[in-house]
PDB file of C-alpha atoms and ligand atoms in Angstrom:
ATOM      1  CA  MET A   1     136.894  73.840  60.153  1.00 46.00           C
ATOM      2  CA  ALA A   2     137.030  77.542  61.042  1.00 56.00           C
ATOM      3  CA  ALA A   3     140.396  79.062  61.939  1.00 58.00           C
ATOM      4  CA  SER A   4     140.914  78.477  65.652  1.00 72.00           C
ATOM      5  CA  ALA A   5     142.788  80.474  68.277  1.00 78.00           C
ATOM      6  CA  GLY A   6     143.763  77.252  70.075  1.00 90.00           C
ATOM      7  CA  PRO A   7     141.589  75.160  72.411  1.00 92.00           C
ATOM      8  CA  GLU A   8     142.219  77.179  75.609  1.00 94.00           C
ATOM      9  CA  ILE A   9     141.389  80.527  74.015  1.00 95.00           C
ATOM     10  CA  GLU A  10     138.410  79.046  72.127  1.00 95.00           C
ATOM     11  CA  ARG A  11     137.085  77.700  75.433  1.00 96.00           C
ATOM     12  CA  LEU A  12     137.407  81.163  76.998  1.00 96.00           C
ATOM     13  CA  ILE A  13     135.609  82.730  74.020  1.00 96.00           C
ATOM     14  CA  GLY A  14     132.885  80.059  74.129  1.00 96.00           C
ATOM     15  CA  LEU A  15     132.207  80.760  77.816  1.00 96.00           C
ATOM     16  CA  LEU A  16     132.256  84.551  77.392  1.00 96.00           C
ATOM     17  CA  ALA A  17     129.792  84.202  74.493  1.00 97.00           C
ATOM     18  CA  LYS A  18     127.247  82.675  76.917  1.00 96.00           C
ATOM     19  CA  LEU A  19     127.081  85.952  78.881  1.00 95.00           C
ATOM     20  CA  PRO A  20     123.995  88.106  78.259  1.00 92.00           C
ATOM     21  CA  GLY A  21     124.595  90.738  75.615  1.00 93.00           C
ATOM     22  CA  LEU A  22     127.781  89.080  74.294  1.00 93.00           C
ATOM     23  CA  GLY A  23     127.721  87.172  71.015  1.00 92.00           C
ATOM     24  CA  GLN A  24     130.690  85.327  69.447  1.00 94.00           C
ATOM     25  CA  ARG A  25     132.105  88.538  67.989  1.00 95.00           C
ATOM     26  CA  SER A  26     132.008  90.538  71.260  1.00 96.00           C
ATOM     27  CA  ALA A  27     133.306  87.490  73.145  1.00 97.00           C
ATOM     28  CA  ARG A  28     136.363  87.386  70.863  1.00 96.00           C
ATOM     29  CA  ARG A  29     137.030  91.079  71.505  1.00 96.00           C
ATOM     30  CA  ALA A  30     136.599  90.594  75.269  1.00 96.00           C
ATOM     31  CA  ALA A  31     138.926  87.566  75.272  1.00 96.00           C
ATOM     32  CA  LEU A  32     141.556  89.511  73.356  1.00 96.00           C
ATOM     33  CA  ALA A  33     141.292  92.470  75.762  1.00 97.00           C
ATOM     34  CA  LEU A  34     141.690  90.111  78.736  1.00 97.00           C
ATOM     35  CA  LEU A  35     144.692  88.281  77.287  1.00 96.00           C
ATOM     36  CA  LYS A  36     146.447  91.524  76.317  1.00 97.00           C
ATOM     37  CA  ARG A  37     145.988  92.980  79.816  1.00 97.00           C
ATOM     38  CA  ARG A  38     147.083  90.004  81.876  1.00 96.00           C
ATOM     39  CA  GLU A  39     148.141  91.840  85.057  1.00 97.00           C
ATOM     40  CA  GLN A  40     145.486  94.596  85.110  1.00 97.00           C
ATOM     41  CA  LEU A  41     142.484  92.561  83.916  1.00 97.00           C
ATOM     42  CA  LEU A  42     142.877  88.822  83.354  1.00 97.00           C
ATOM     43  CA  LEU A  43     144.364  87.838  86.746  1.00 97.00           C
ATOM     44  CA  PRO A  44     142.159  90.151  88.886  1.00 98.00           C
ATOM     45  CA  LEU A  45     139.069  88.901  86.992  1.00 97.00           C
ATOM     46  CA  ALA A  46     140.083  85.272  87.532  1.00 97.00           C
ATOM     47  CA  ASP A  47     140.483  86.053  91.270  1.00 98.00           C
ATOM     48  CA  ALA A  48     137.113  87.827  91.454  1.00 98.00           C
ATOM     49  CA  LEU A  49     135.375  84.937  89.660  1.00 97.00           C
ATOM     50  CA  ALA A  50     136.967  82.367  91.968  1.00 98.00           C
ATOM     51  CA  GLU A  51     135.998  84.350  95.055  1.00 97.00           C
ATOM     52  CA  ALA A  52     132.403  84.852  93.841  1.00 97.00           C
ATOM     53  CA  ALA A  53     132.095  81.130  93.025  1.00 97.00           C
ATOM     54  CA  GLU A  54     133.461  80.252  96.470  1.00 97.00           C
ATOM     55  CA  ARG A  55     131.566  82.749  98.633  1.00 97.00           C
ATOM     56  CA  VAL A  56     128.373  84.076  97.005  1.00 97.00           C
ATOM     57  CA  ARG A  57     125.196  82.175  97.905  1.00 96.00           C
ATOM     58  CA  THR A  58     121.443  82.577  97.408  1.00 96.00           C
ATOM     59  CA  CYS A  59     119.701  83.884 100.548  1.00 97.00           C
ATOM     60  CA  SER A  60     117.350  81.165 101.808  1.00 97.00           C
ATOM     61  CA  VAL A  61     114.815  83.795 102.940  1.00 97.00           C
ATOM     62  CA  CYS A  62     114.583  86.296 100.064  1.00 97.00           C
ATOM     63  CA  GLY A  63     116.558  84.748  97.198  1.00 97.00           C
ATOM     64  CA  ALA A  64     119.071  87.629  96.964  1.00 97.00           C
ATOM     65  CA  LEU A  65     122.781  86.976  96.362  1.00 97.00           C
ATOM     66  CA  ASP A  66     125.212  87.556  99.223  1.00 97.00           C
ATOM     67  CA  THR A  67     128.164  86.014 101.028  1.00 97.00           C
ATOM     68  CA  GLN A  68     126.002  85.398 104.106  1.00 97.00           C
ATOM     69  CA  ASP A  69     122.714  83.497 104.562  1.00 96.00           C
ATOM     70  CA  PRO A  70     120.346  85.091 105.544  1.00 97.00           C
ATOM     71  CA  CYS A  71     121.644  88.005 103.462  1.00 98.00           C
ATOM     72  CA  ALA A  72     122.708  91.406 104.872  1.00 97.00           C
ATOM     73  CA  ILE A  73     119.275  92.943 104.143  1.00 98.00           C
ATOM     74  CA  CYS A  74     117.291  90.079 105.726  1.00 97.00           C
ATOM     75  CA  SER A  75     119.605  90.234 108.781  1.00 97.00           C
ATOM     76  CA  ASP A  76     119.442  94.032 109.162  1.00 97.00           C
ATOM     77  CA  PRO A  77     117.196  94.923 112.138  1.00 97.00           C
ATOM     78  CA  ALA A  78     116.851  98.482 110.755  1.00 97.00           C
ATOM     79  CA  ARG A  79     115.017  97.173 107.651  1.00 98.00           C
ATOM     80  CA  ASP A  80     111.224  97.046 108.077  1.00 97.00           C
ATOM     81  CA  PRO A  81     110.104  93.380 108.039  1.00 96.00           C
ATOM     82  CA  ALA A  82     106.460  94.438 107.529  1.00 97.00           C
ATOM     83  CA  VAL A  83     107.016  95.530 103.910  1.00 98.00           C
ATOM     84  CA  ILE A  84     108.278  93.132 101.232  1.00 98.00           C
ATOM     85  CA  CYS A  85     109.227  94.340  97.756  1.00 98.00           C
ATOM     86  CA  VAL A  86     108.921  91.563  95.138  1.00 98.00           C
ATOM     87  CA  VAL A  87     111.373  91.757  92.198  1.00 98.00           C
ATOM     88  CA  GLU A  88     112.121  89.573  89.198  1.00 97.00           C
ATOM     89  CA  GLU A  89     115.877  89.182  89.653  1.00 97.00           C
ATOM     90  CA  ALA A  90     118.662  90.375  91.950  1.00 96.00           C
ATOM     91  CA  GLY A  91     119.512  93.072  89.366  1.00 95.00           C
ATOM     92  CA  ALA A  92     116.207  94.805  90.114  1.00 96.00           C
ATOM     93  CA  LEU A  93     116.985  94.615  93.853  1.00 97.00           C
ATOM     94  CA  TRP A  94     120.362  96.283  93.244  1.00 96.00           C
ATOM     95  CA  ALA A  95     118.619  99.043  91.242  1.00 95.00           C
ATOM     96  CA  MET A  96     116.152  99.638  94.114  1.00 95.00           C
ATOM     97  CA  GLU A  97     119.028  99.789  96.599  1.00 96.00           C
ATOM     98  CA  ARG A  98     120.929 102.283  94.430  1.00 95.00           C
ATOM     99  CA  ALA A  99     117.837 104.508  94.501  1.00 94.00           C
ATOM    100  CA  SER A 100     117.827 104.370  98.361  1.00 93.00           C
ATOM    101  CA  ALA A 101     114.028 104.739  98.229  1.00 91.00           C
ATOM    102  CA  PHE A 102     113.046 101.587 100.120  1.00 96.00           C
ATOM    103  CA  ARG A 103     113.805 100.463 103.686  1.00 96.00           C
ATOM    104  CA  GLY A 104     111.875  97.188 103.801  1.00 97.00           C
ATOM    105  CA  ARG A 105     112.851  93.648 102.823  1.00 98.00           C
ATOM    106  CA  TYR A 106     112.863  91.955  99.395  1.00 98.00           C
ATOM    107  CA  HIS A 107     111.736  88.793  97.680  1.00 98.00           C
ATOM    108  CA  VAL A 108     113.507  87.713  94.474  1.00 98.00           C
ATOM    109  CA  LEU A 109     111.267  85.521  92.278  1.00 98.00           C
ATOM    110  CA  GLY A 110     114.038  84.261  89.997  1.00 97.00           C
ATOM    111  CA  GLY A 111     112.083  85.054  86.822  1.00 97.00           C
ATOM    112  CA  LEU A 112     108.561  85.738  85.557  1.00 97.00           C
ATOM    113  CA  LEU A 113     105.661  83.476  84.630  1.00 97.00           C
ATOM    114  CA  SER A 114     105.744  82.863  80.889  1.00 95.00           C
ATOM    115  CA  ALA A 115     103.439  80.533  78.968  1.00 89.00           C
ATOM    116  CA  LEU A 116     105.652  80.997  75.892  1.00 91.00           C
ATOM    117  CA  ASP A 117     108.872  79.952  77.653  1.00 91.00           C
ATOM    118  CA  GLY A 118     107.116  77.293  79.755  1.00 92.00           C
ATOM    119  CA  VAL A 119     107.833  79.011  83.096  1.00 94.00           C
ATOM    120  CA  GLY A 120     105.145  78.014  85.610  1.00 95.00           C
ATOM    121  CA  PRO A 121     104.671  78.955  89.277  1.00 95.00           C
ATOM    122  CA  GLN A 122     106.743  75.963  90.438  1.00 95.00           C
ATOM    123  CA  SER A 123     109.821  77.308  88.608  1.00 95.00           C
ATOM    124  CA  LEU A 124     109.745  80.538  90.652  1.00 97.00           C
ATOM    125  CA  ARG A 125     110.122  81.281  94.379  1.00 97.00           C
ATOM    126  CA  ILE A 126     106.365  81.873  94.784  1.00 97.00           C
ATOM    127  CA  ASP A 127     105.600  79.252  97.462  1.00 97.00           C
ATOM    128  CA  GLU A 128     108.441  80.773  99.500  1.00 97.00           C
ATOM    129  CA  LEU A 129     106.820  84.226  99.157  1.00 97.00           C
ATOM    130  CA  VAL A 130     103.409  82.930 100.266  1.00 97.00           C
ATOM    131  CA  GLY A 131     105.168  81.172 103.166  1.00 96.00           C
ATOM    132  CA  ARG A 132     106.594  84.513 104.341  1.00 97.00           C
ATOM    133  CA  MET A 133     103.026  85.767 104.959  1.00 97.00           C
ATOM    134  CA  HIS A 134     102.658  83.311 107.867  1.00 94.00           C
ATOM    135  CA  GLY A 135     103.219  84.789 111.308  1.00 89.00           C
ATOM    136  CA  GLY A 136     101.417  88.077 110.616  1.00 91.00           C
ATOM    137  CA  THR A 137     104.543  90.287 110.457  1.00 95.00           C
ATOM    138  CA  VAL A 138     104.041  91.313 106.819  1.00 97.00           C
ATOM    139  CA  ARG A 139     101.641  94.232 106.282  1.00 97.00           C
ATOM    140  CA  GLU A 140     102.342  95.184 102.649  1.00 97.00           C
ATOM    141  CA  VAL A 141     103.715  93.460  99.546  1.00 98.00           C
ATOM    142  CA  ILE A 142     104.966  95.754  96.761  1.00 97.00           C
ATOM    143  CA  LEU A 143     104.959  94.080  93.334  1.00 97.00           C
ATOM    144  CA  ALA A 144     107.899  95.830  91.612  1.00 97.00           C
ATOM    145  CA  LEU A 145     107.701  93.815  88.390  1.00 96.00           C
ATOM    146  CA  PRO A 146     108.391  94.909  84.798  1.00 93.00           C
ATOM    147  CA  ALA A 147     105.636  96.637  82.770  1.00 90.00           C
ATOM    148  CA  THR A 148     105.645  93.768  80.251  1.00 92.00           C
ATOM    149  CA  VAL A 149     103.031  91.104  79.469  1.00 93.00           C
ATOM    150  CA  ASP A 150     104.915  88.512  81.551  1.00 95.00           C
ATOM    151  CA  GLY A 151     105.472  91.045  84.357  1.00 95.00           C
ATOM    152  CA  GLN A 152     101.798  91.904  84.556  1.00 94.00           C
ATOM    153  CA  THR A 153     100.689  88.244  84.271  1.00 95.00           C
ATOM    154  CA  THR A 154     102.998  87.438  87.185  1.00 97.00           C
ATOM    155  CA  ALA A 155     101.705  90.404  89.222  1.00 96.00           C
ATOM    156  CA  HIS A 156      98.077  89.302  88.766  1.00 96.00           C
ATOM    157  CA  TYR A 157      98.927  85.718  89.695  1.00 97.00           C
ATOM    158  CA  LEU A 158     100.790  86.862  92.823  1.00 97.00           C
ATOM    159  CA  ALA A 159      97.931  89.171  93.844  1.00 97.00           C
ATOM    160  CA  GLU A 160      95.564  86.156  93.707  1.00 97.00           C
ATOM    161  CA  ARG A 161      97.927  83.885  95.615  1.00 97.00           C
ATOM    162  CA  LEU A 162      98.525  86.534  98.309  1.00 97.00           C
ATOM    163  CA  ALA A 163      94.876  87.598  98.690  1.00 95.00           C
ATOM    164  CA  PRO A 164      94.032  85.003 101.397  1.00 95.00           C
ATOM    165  CA  ALA A 165      96.855  86.400 103.595  1.00 95.00           C
ATOM    166  CA  GLY A 166      94.949  89.689 103.876  1.00 94.00           C
ATOM    167  CA  VAL A 167      98.040  91.873 103.343  1.00 96.00           C
ATOM    168  CA  GLN A 168      97.960  95.112 101.368  1.00 97.00           C
ATOM    169  CA  ILE A 169      99.226  94.541  97.811  1.00 97.00           C
ATOM    170  CA  THR A 170     100.613  97.515  95.886  1.00 97.00           C
ATOM    171  CA  MET A 171     102.359  98.054  92.545  1.00 94.00           C
ATOM    172  CA  LEU A 172     104.941 100.650  91.479  1.00 92.00           C
ATOM    173  CA  ALA A 173     103.421 103.702  89.756  1.00 89.00           C
ATOM    174  CA  ARG A 174     103.978 103.919  86.007  1.00 87.00           C
ATOM    175  CA  GLY A 175     104.281 107.152  84.081  1.00 88.00           C
ATOM    176  CA  VAL A 176     106.564 110.017  83.150  1.00 88.00           C
ATOM    177  CA  PRO A 177     110.215 109.284  84.083  1.00 87.00           C
ATOM    178  CA  VAL A 178     112.181 111.869  86.073  1.00 86.00           C
ATOM    179  CA  GLY A 179     113.677 114.272  83.526  1.00 86.00           C
ATOM    180  CA  GLY A 180     111.389 112.854  80.823  1.00 82.00           C
ATOM    181  CA  GLU A 181     110.011 114.989  77.988  1.00 89.00           C
ATOM    182  CA  LEU A 182     106.395 114.219  77.092  1.00 89.00           C
ATOM    183  CA  ASP A 183     106.959 114.177  73.339  1.00 91.00           C
ATOM    184  CA  TRP A 184     109.601 111.432  73.718  1.00 90.00           C
ATOM    185  CA  LEU A 185     107.256 109.045  75.558  1.00 90.00           C
ATOM    186  CA  ASP A 186     105.346 106.189  73.935  1.00 91.00           C
ATOM    187  CA  ASP A 187     101.533 106.269  73.870  1.00 91.00           C
ATOM    188  CA  GLY A 188     101.164 103.521  76.497  1.00 89.00           C
ATOM    189  CA  THR A 189     103.333 105.398  79.022  1.00 90.00           C
ATOM    190  CA  ILE A 190     101.437 108.666  78.488  1.00 91.00           C
ATOM    191  CA  ALA A 191      98.079 106.874  78.888  1.00 91.00           C
ATOM    192  CA  GLN A 192      99.314 105.194  82.127  1.00 89.00           C
ATOM    193  CA  ALA A 193     100.625 108.504  83.470  1.00 90.00           C
ATOM    194  CA  MET A 194      97.293 110.189  82.729  1.00 91.00           C
ATOM    195  CA  ARG A 195      95.344 107.454  84.548  1.00 90.00           C
ATOM    196  CA  ALA A 196      97.740 107.561  87.530  1.00 87.00           C
ATOM    197  CA  ARG A 197      97.642 111.373  87.877  1.00 90.00           C
ATOM    198  CA  ARG A 198      97.453 112.813  91.374  1.00 87.00           C
ATOM    199  CA  PRO A 199      96.640 116.158  92.991  1.00 88.00           C
ATOM    200  CA  ALA A 200      99.488 118.668  92.537  1.00 87.00           C
TER     201      ALA A 200
HETATM  202 ZN1  LIG P   1     117.721  87.781 102.126  1.00 97.22          ZN
END
C-alpha cells in the first residue's frame, strides 16, 4: 500500500483530484496549501462550498447557475427577451457577461452533442430551447458554440431543430483575435477570417 496521509486528508485529496485540471499531484499540493492556511483559506473555502451547495440552483428557464430561479438575467426586464444566446456551459455565459457585449437572454445547453462520448440530444437542454420559441417573443438565436467538431455538429443540429420556428439563427464570427498577430494564427483561423472579411 502507498504511504498515506491519513484517511481524512486522503479523502480531501481524492475529492480535489476530481476537479478539472487537477491530477493527484496537484491535488496533494492544493490539500497541503489548504491545511497550512487554515484561517485564511481552509475555513473560508469550507464556508463558501457549504453556501454554494445550499443556495446555488440551476435556472429552470435558461439553465444558468444562480441563487434565484428564474435567474437574475432571466428576471431582468432590461434584458432583451427577443434575442437568446446559446452557450455550452455556464462558464461561456460568464465570459460573455464579462465582455459586456450582449444584452439579451441566454440558454445553457449543458454540453455538446458527441457521437464519441455518447452524448445525444436528450442529454442536453435542447427540447427546453425549442420550447422557448413558442409564444413568438424570440426573434434571433445566437449559437455561441466552440469552433470544434462537436461545437459545429451541435450548431448544425440546433439550426435544423430551430428552423420550423422561423427565427433568425446566427453564429459568432470567427477570425483574427483582438491584439492578434497574423503570423501567430493557425491556418484554419486565417482561412475563416479571410472568408468572413467585411468592408473596412
Ligand atoms: Zn435563467
